[in-house]
């Protein structure tokens, strides 16, 4: 497990200190799908269970993270982040030069965000000194490994090592396993074994999310079938 002493230091950028800068307090982006939202919601609840009773760790999401002092236009908004050695108090926003870089970041990818999360966010998190960046693919049209990421080590930014069949990855920062289970992501404490439960009940939460996802898939497939029918009808009329 990582310690506070091992955390990467914020990147120092030389510039005149601003006098008065107002930083926005909300993240304008929202999950693309209900399924994506429910995966994020489960992880937030599982982290609350894991860190219960501790006031020296901050976790959350949908919080604008500013990483260039004096610049209130440039920010990033992780789906989930955890910073160790930081009090649990509520933040209006996250200022990297004051709080330090997060130890752990998780983004749940969708069709609309996959390219940005894999490229631009990866570059930003590396720049500001994030220790671990994990990505989980919650997309319908997906054929590759769903669980991936990068960790800081050996003076560089290394791909995450995963277990059998690419389904389990250990987070040293959290002391937890991230476990892929089909289209779902679980957090598991390796000391106790089972997936971390939530007040709502893990299986009930998963079944509801998958039912919503399946309904979305059926609606998309019906729309694509109707589009194909109309195209075929148009083509047949053009042949007359």
C-alpha atoms as a printed R data frame, in Angstrom:
    type eleno elety resid chain resno       x       y       z
1   ATOM     1    CA   UNK     A     1   0.000   0.000   0.000
2   ATOM     2    CA   UNK     A     2   1.320   3.463  -0.773
3   ATOM     3    CA   UNK     A     3   2.150   5.875   2.013
4   ATOM     4    CA   UNK     A     4   1.883   9.619   2.242
5   ATOM     5    CA   UNK     A     5   5.652   9.920   1.991
6   ATOM     6    CA   UNK     A     6   5.696   8.084  -1.331
7   ATOM     7    CA   UNK     A     7   3.156  10.316  -3.031
8   ATOM     8    CA   UNK     A     8   4.338  12.301  -6.000
9   ATOM     9    CA   UNK     A     9   4.805  16.013  -5.363
10  ATOM    10    CA   UNK     A    10   2.733  18.585  -7.302
11  ATOM    11    CA   UNK     A    11   4.422  19.945 -10.397
12  ATOM    12    CA   UNK     A    12   5.797  23.417  -9.705
13  ATOM    13    CA   UNK     A    13   5.051  25.877 -12.505
14  ATOM    14    CA   UNK     A    14   6.805  29.234 -12.248
15  ATOM    15    CA   UNK     A    15   4.393  32.142 -12.745
16  ATOM    16    CA   UNK     A    16   3.398  35.339 -10.939
17  ATOM    17    CA   UNK     A    17   1.074  34.593  -8.020
18  ATOM    18    CA   UNK     A    18  -2.461  35.726  -8.855
19  ATOM    19    CA   UNK     A    19  -4.219  38.149  -6.568
20  ATOM    20    CA   UNK     A    20  -7.869  37.112  -6.817
21  ATOM    21    CA   UNK     A    21  -9.017  34.174  -8.917
22  ATOM    22    CA   UNK     A    22 -12.473  32.600  -8.621
23  ATOM    23    CA   UNK     A    23 -12.599  28.887  -9.421
24  ATOM    24    CA   UNK     A    24 -15.919  27.305 -10.533
25  ATOM    25    CA   UNK     A    25 -17.579  24.930  -8.082
26  ATOM    26    CA   UNK     A    26 -19.232  22.328 -10.278
27  ATOM    27    CA   UNK     A    27 -18.323  19.804 -12.939
28  ATOM    28    CA   UNK     A    28 -20.309  20.421 -16.147
29  ATOM    29    CA   UNK     A    29 -19.937  16.847 -17.424
30  ATOM    30    CA   UNK     A    30 -22.369  14.085 -16.449
31  ATOM    31    CA   UNK     A    31 -22.276  10.332 -17.149
32  ATOM    32    CA   UNK     A    32 -23.407   9.484 -20.676
33  ATOM    33    CA   UNK     A    33 -25.592   6.563 -19.582
34  ATOM    34    CA   UNK     A    34 -27.415   5.358 -16.495
35  ATOM    35    CA   UNK     A    35 -25.224   2.255 -16.525
36  ATOM    36    CA   UNK     A    36 -22.060   4.356 -16.352
37  ATOM    37    CA   UNK     A    37 -23.590   6.378 -13.526
38  ATOM    38    CA   UNK     A    38 -24.445   3.264 -11.498
39  ATOM    39    CA   UNK     A    39 -20.937   1.823 -11.772
40  ATOM    40    CA   UNK     A    40 -19.562   5.139 -10.484
41  ATOM    41    CA   UNK     A    41 -22.179   5.181  -7.713
42  ATOM    42    CA   UNK     A    42 -21.204   1.692  -6.561
43  ATOM    43    CA   UNK     A    43 -17.498   2.599  -6.413
44  ATOM    44    CA   UNK     A    44 -18.279   5.722  -4.355
45  ATOM    45    CA   UNK     A    45 -20.304   3.674  -1.874
46  ATOM    46    CA   UNK     A    46 -17.693   0.919  -1.700
47  ATOM    47    CA   UNK     A    47 -14.996   3.497  -0.938
48  ATOM    48    CA   UNK     A    48 -17.193   4.966   1.798
49  ATOM    49    CA   UNK     A    49 -17.404   1.498   3.370
50  ATOM    50    CA   UNK     A    50 -13.653   0.893   2.984
51  ATOM    51    CA   UNK     A    51 -12.632   4.249   4.499
52  ATOM    52    CA   UNK     A    52 -15.376   4.302   7.137
53  ATOM    53    CA   UNK     A    53 -14.248   5.995  10.319
54  ATOM    54    CA   UNK     A    54 -11.132   7.510   8.749
55  ATOM    55    CA   UNK     A    55 -10.723  11.274   8.533
56  ATOM    56    CA   UNK     A    56  -7.295  11.213   6.889
57  ATOM    57    CA   UNK     A    57  -8.477  10.235   3.406
58  ATOM    58    CA   UNK     A    58 -10.629  12.115   0.923
59  ATOM    59    CA   UNK     A    59 -12.568  10.428  -1.864
60  ATOM    60    CA   UNK     A    60 -15.184  11.731  -4.222
61  ATOM    61    CA   UNK     A    61 -16.009  12.592  -7.792
62  ATOM    62    CA   UNK     A    62 -17.691  15.135 -10.067
63  ATOM    63    CA   UNK     A    63 -15.398  17.780  -8.613
64  ATOM    64    CA   UNK     A    64 -13.518  20.185 -10.842
65  ATOM    65    CA   UNK     A    65  -9.780  19.697 -10.330
66  ATOM    66    CA   UNK     A    66  -7.648  22.742 -11.206
67  ATOM    67    CA   UNK     A    67  -3.953  22.067 -11.692
68  ATOM    68    CA   UNK     A    68  -2.514  25.377 -12.942
69  ATOM    69    CA   UNK     A    69  -2.511  28.039 -10.289
70  ATOM    70    CA   UNK     A    70  -4.200  31.217 -11.453
71  ATOM    71    CA   UNK     A    71  -5.895  29.500 -14.414
72  ATOM    72    CA   UNK     A    72  -9.605  28.948 -13.740
73  ATOM    73    CA   UNK     A    73 -10.343  27.776 -17.281
74  ATOM    74    CA   UNK     A    74  -8.155  24.658 -17.284
75  ATOM    75    CA   UNK     A    75  -9.404  21.738 -15.206
76  ATOM    76    CA   UNK     A    76 -10.109  18.020 -15.261
77  ATOM    77    CA   UNK     A    77 -13.027  16.182 -13.646
78  ATOM    78    CA   UNK     A    78 -12.273  12.577 -12.616
79  ATOM    79    CA   UNK     A    79 -15.219  10.243 -12.101
80  ATOM    80    CA   UNK     A    80 -13.608   9.035  -8.851
81  ATOM    81    CA   UNK     A    81 -10.469  10.167  -7.018
82  ATOM    82    CA   UNK     A    82  -8.847   9.375  -3.677
83  ATOM    83    CA   UNK     A    83  -6.225  11.438  -1.861
84  ATOM    84    CA   UNK     A    84  -4.546   9.949   1.215
85  ATOM    85    CA   UNK     A    85  -3.370  12.148   4.058
86  ATOM    86    CA   UNK     A    86  -6.052  14.742   3.274
87  ATOM    87    CA   UNK     A    87  -8.931  15.570   5.603
88  ATOM    88    CA   UNK     A    88 -12.390  14.332   4.647
89  ATOM    89    CA   UNK     A    89 -13.985  17.813   4.630
90  ATOM    90    CA   UNK     A    90 -16.284  18.871   1.781
91  ATOM    91    CA   UNK     A    91 -14.584  20.778  -1.059
92  ATOM    92    CA   UNK     A    92 -16.072  23.311  -3.464
93  ATOM    93    CA   UNK     A    93 -13.341  22.368  -5.939
94  ATOM    94    CA   UNK     A    94  -9.903  20.734  -5.853
95  ATOM    95    CA   UNK     A    95  -6.723  22.822  -6.186
96  ATOM    96    CA   UNK     A    96  -3.756  20.550  -6.879
97  ATOM    97    CA   UNK     A    97  -1.115  23.078  -5.777
98  ATOM    98    CA   UNK     A    98  -2.789  23.254  -2.338
99  ATOM    99    CA   UNK     A    99  -3.992  19.677  -1.753
100 ATOM   100    CA   UNK     A   100  -1.373  17.751  -3.716
101 ATOM   101    CA   UNK     A   101  -2.088  15.277  -6.539
102 ATOM   102    CA   UNK     A   102  -4.555  12.418  -5.926
103 ATOM   103    CA   UNK     A   103  -3.156   8.994  -5.118
104 ATOM   104    CA   UNK     A   104  -5.838   7.233  -7.154
105 ATOM   105    CA   UNK     A   105  -8.109   8.203 -10.056
106 ATOM   106    CA   UNK     A   106 -10.767   6.079 -11.774
107 ATOM   107    CA   UNK     A   107 -12.634   7.008 -14.936
108 ATOM   108    CA   UNK     A   108 -15.533   4.897 -16.206
109 ATOM   109    CA   UNK     A   109 -15.336   5.113 -19.985
110 ATOM   110    CA   UNK     A   110 -18.252   5.411 -22.375
111 ATOM   111    CA   UNK     A   111 -18.413   5.751 -26.150
112 ATOM   112    CA   UNK     A   112 -18.343   9.535 -25.819
113 ATOM   113    CA   UNK     A   113 -15.434   9.740 -23.338
114 ATOM   114    CA   UNK     A   114 -13.149   6.804 -24.223
115 ATOM   115    CA   UNK     A   115 -10.768   8.673 -26.518
116 ATOM   116    CA   UNK     A   116 -10.385  11.649 -24.140
117 ATOM   117    CA   UNK     A   117  -9.877   9.420 -21.086
118 ATOM   118    CA   UNK     A   118  -7.225   7.276 -22.784
119 ATOM   119    CA   UNK     A   119  -5.219  10.154 -24.236
120 ATOM   120    CA   UNK     A   120  -5.873  13.639 -22.870
121 ATOM   121    CA   UNK     A   121  -6.735  12.687 -19.288
122 ATOM   122    CA   UNK     A   122  -3.816  10.271 -19.171
123 ATOM   123    CA   UNK     A   123  -1.494  13.140 -20.134
124 ATOM   124    CA   UNK     A   124  -2.999  15.477 -17.529
125 ATOM   125    CA   UNK     A   125  -2.861  12.966 -14.672
126 ATOM   126    CA   UNK     A   126   0.746  12.177 -15.510
127 ATOM   127    CA   UNK     A   127   1.575  15.904 -15.550
128 ATOM   128    CA   UNK     A   128   0.062  16.664 -12.151
129 ATOM   129    CA   UNK     A   129   1.581  13.617 -10.417
130 ATOM   130    CA   UNK     A   130  -1.310  11.154  -9.933
131 ATOM   131    CA   UNK     A   131   0.045   7.874  -8.528
132 ATOM   132    CA   UNK     A   132  -2.499   5.503 -10.076
133 ATOM   133    CA   UNK     A   133  -4.901   6.028 -12.971
134 ATOM   134    CA   UNK     A   134  -7.438   3.273 -13.647
135 ATOM   135    CA   UNK     A   135  -9.943   3.011 -16.504
136 ATOM   136    CA   UNK     A   136 -12.973   0.770 -16.741
137 ATOM   137    CA   UNK     A   137 -14.813   0.352 -20.039
138 ATOM   138    CA   UNK     A   138 -18.578   0.529 -19.489
139 ATOM   139    CA   UNK     A   139 -19.397   0.574 -23.186
140 ATOM   140    CA   UNK     A   140 -21.812  -1.506 -25.226
141 ATOM   141    CA   UNK     A   141 -19.543  -2.097 -28.213
142 ATOM   142    CA   UNK     A   142 -16.496  -3.382 -26.464
143 ATOM   143    CA   UNK     A   143 -14.322  -6.356 -27.343
144 ATOM   144    CA   UNK     A   144 -11.070  -5.704 -25.498
145 ATOM   145    CA   UNK     A   145  -9.934  -5.813 -21.902
146 ATOM   146    CA   UNK     A   146 -12.264  -3.617 -19.858
147 ATOM   147    CA   UNK     A   147  -9.953  -2.936 -16.917
148 ATOM   148    CA   UNK     A   148  -6.728  -1.053 -17.629
149 ATOM   149    CA   UNK     A   149  -4.636   1.840 -16.377
150 ATOM   150    CA   UNK     A   150  -1.237   3.240 -15.499
151 ATOM   151    CA   UNK     A   151   0.798   3.592 -12.315
152 ATOM   152    CA   UNK     A   152   3.768   5.732 -11.416
153 ATOM   153    CA   UNK     A   153   6.935   3.749 -10.842
154 ATOM   154    CA   UNK     A   154  10.544   3.321 -11.902
155 ATOM   155    CA   UNK     A   155  10.725   6.978 -12.817
156 ATOM   156    CA   UNK     A   156   7.966   6.571 -15.388
157 ATOM   157    CA   UNK     A   157   4.307   5.863 -16.058
158 ATOM   158    CA   UNK     A   158   3.792   2.116 -16.360
159 ATOM   159    CA   UNK     A   159   0.852  -0.014 -17.577
160 ATOM   160    CA   UNK     A   160  -1.158  -1.667 -14.807
161 ATOM   161    CA   UNK     A   161  -0.456  -5.342 -14.214
162 ATOM   162    CA   UNK     A   162  -3.617  -7.423 -14.155
163 ATOM   163    CA   UNK     A   163  -4.319 -10.917 -12.915
164 ATOM   164    CA   UNK     A   164  -5.731 -13.977 -14.705
165 ATOM   165    CA   UNK     A   165  -7.568 -13.111 -17.934
166 ATOM   166    CA   UNK     A   166  -7.142  -9.401 -17.263
167 ATOM   167    CA   UNK     A   167  -9.985  -9.380 -14.746
168 ATOM   168    CA   UNK     A   168  -8.310  -8.308 -11.485
169 ATOM   169    CA   UNK     A   169  -5.899  -5.456 -10.785
170 ATOM   170    CA   UNK     A   170  -4.481  -4.553  -7.375
171 ATOM   171    CA   UNK     A   171  -4.479  -0.908  -6.306
172 ATOM   172    CA   UNK     A   172  -1.519  -0.372  -3.989
173 ATOM   173    CA   UNK     A   173  -2.783   3.113  -3.160
174 ATOM   174    CA   UNK     A   174  -6.159   1.841  -1.927
175 ATOM   175    CA   UNK     A   175  -5.068  -1.586  -0.728
176 ATOM   176    CA   UNK     A   176  -7.964  -3.004  -2.757
177 ATOM   177    CA   UNK     A   177  -8.496  -5.211  -5.796
178 ATOM   178    CA   UNK     A   178 -10.469  -3.901  -8.743
179 ATOM   179    CA   UNK     A   179 -12.345  -6.868 -10.202
180 ATOM   180    CA   UNK     A   180 -14.006  -6.969 -13.589
181 ATOM   181    CA   UNK     A   181 -17.116  -9.139 -13.693
182 ATOM   182    CA   UNK     A   182 -18.592  -8.998 -17.168
183 ATOM   183    CA   UNK     A   183 -19.893  -5.468 -17.588
184 ATOM   184    CA   UNK     A   184 -19.520  -4.603 -13.925
185 ATOM   185    CA   UNK     A   185 -16.657  -3.434 -11.691
186 ATOM   186    CA   UNK     A   186 -16.301  -4.575  -8.089
187 ATOM   187    CA   UNK     A   187 -13.956  -3.431  -5.326
188 ATOM   188    CA   UNK     A   188 -12.637  -6.205  -3.098
189 ATOM   189    CA   UNK     A   189 -10.538  -6.144   0.054
190 ATOM   190    CA   UNK     A   190  -7.929  -8.930  -0.411
191 ATOM   191    CA   UNK     A   191  -7.711  -9.318   3.370
192 ATOM   192    CA   UNK     A   192 -11.379 -10.300   3.682
193 ATOM   193    CA   UNK     A   193 -12.105 -11.778   0.232
194 ATOM   194    CA   UNK     A   194 -15.676 -10.875  -0.763
195 ATOM   195    CA   UNK     A   195 -16.574  -7.823  -2.835
196 ATOM   196    CA   UNK     A   196 -17.237  -4.758  -0.702
197 ATOM   197    CA   UNK     A   197 -20.981  -4.559  -0.011
198 ATOM   198    CA   UNK     A   198 -23.023  -1.351  -0.116
199 ATOM   199    CA   UNK     A   199 -26.126  -0.323   1.850
200 ATOM   200    CA   UNK     A   200 -28.225  -0.832  -1.304
201 ATOM   201    CA   UNK     A   201 -27.008  -4.397  -1.776
202 ATOM   202    CA   UNK     A   202 -24.523  -5.275  -4.492
203 ATOM   203    CA   UNK     A   203 -26.564  -7.708  -6.549
204 ATOM   204    CA   UNK     A   204 -29.691  -5.567  -6.552
205 ATOM   205    CA   UNK     A   205 -27.684  -2.575  -7.732
206 ATOM   206    CA   UNK     A   206 -26.037  -4.589 -10.466
207 ATOM   207    CA   UNK     A   207 -29.279  -6.169 -11.718
208 ATOM   208    CA   UNK     A   208 -30.962  -2.771 -11.970
209 ATOM   209    CA   UNK     A   209 -28.013  -1.299 -13.862
210 ATOM   210    CA   UNK     A   210 -27.868  -4.227 -16.291
211 ATOM   211    CA   UNK     A   211 -31.626  -4.084 -16.918
212 ATOM   212    CA   UNK     A   212 -31.326  -0.399 -17.789
213 ATOM   213    CA   UNK     A   213 -28.356  -1.107 -20.039
214 ATOM   214    CA   UNK     A   214 -30.179  -3.935 -21.839
215 ATOM   215    CA   UNK     A   215 -33.179  -1.705 -22.452
216 ATOM   216    CA   UNK     A   216 -30.879   0.921 -23.942
217 ATOM   217    CA   UNK     A   217 -29.299  -1.734 -26.192
218 ATOM   218    CA   UNK     A   218 -32.703  -2.943 -27.395
219 ATOM   219    CA   UNK     A   219 -33.788   0.616 -28.191
220 ATOM   220    CA   UNK     A   220 -30.585   1.257 -30.144
221 ATOM   221    CA   UNK     A   221 -30.938  -1.997 -32.076
222 ATOM   222    CA   UNK     A   222 -34.552  -1.201 -32.956
223 ATOM   223    CA   UNK     A   223 -33.506   2.238 -34.208
224 ATOM   224    CA   UNK     A   224 -30.721   0.731 -36.326
225 ATOM   225    CA   UNK     A   225 -33.119  -1.857 -37.792
226 ATOM   226    CA   UNK     A   226 -35.608   0.853 -38.716
227 ATOM   227    CA   UNK     A   227 -32.858   2.907 -40.331
228 ATOM   228    CA   UNK     A   228 -31.744  -0.121 -42.366
229 ATOM   229    CA   UNK     A   229 -35.344  -0.761 -43.472
230 ATOM   230    CA   UNK     A   230 -35.771   2.842 -44.638
231 ATOM   231    CA   UNK     A   231 -32.469   2.760 -46.520
232 ATOM   232    CA   UNK     A   232 -33.482  -0.464 -48.274
233 ATOM   233    CA   UNK     A   233 -36.860   1.030 -49.174
234 ATOM   234    CA   UNK     A   234 -35.201   4.132 -50.568
235 ATOM   235    CA   UNK     A   235 -32.745   2.032 -52.598
236 ATOM   236    CA   UNK     A   236 -35.562  -0.096 -54.077
237 ATOM   237    CA   UNK     A   237 -37.453   2.998 -55.191
238 ATOM   238    CA   UNK     A   238 -34.341   4.456 -56.826
239 ATOM   239    CA   UNK     A   239 -34.026   1.252 -58.894
240 ATOM   240    CA   UNK     A   240 -37.498   1.710 -60.422
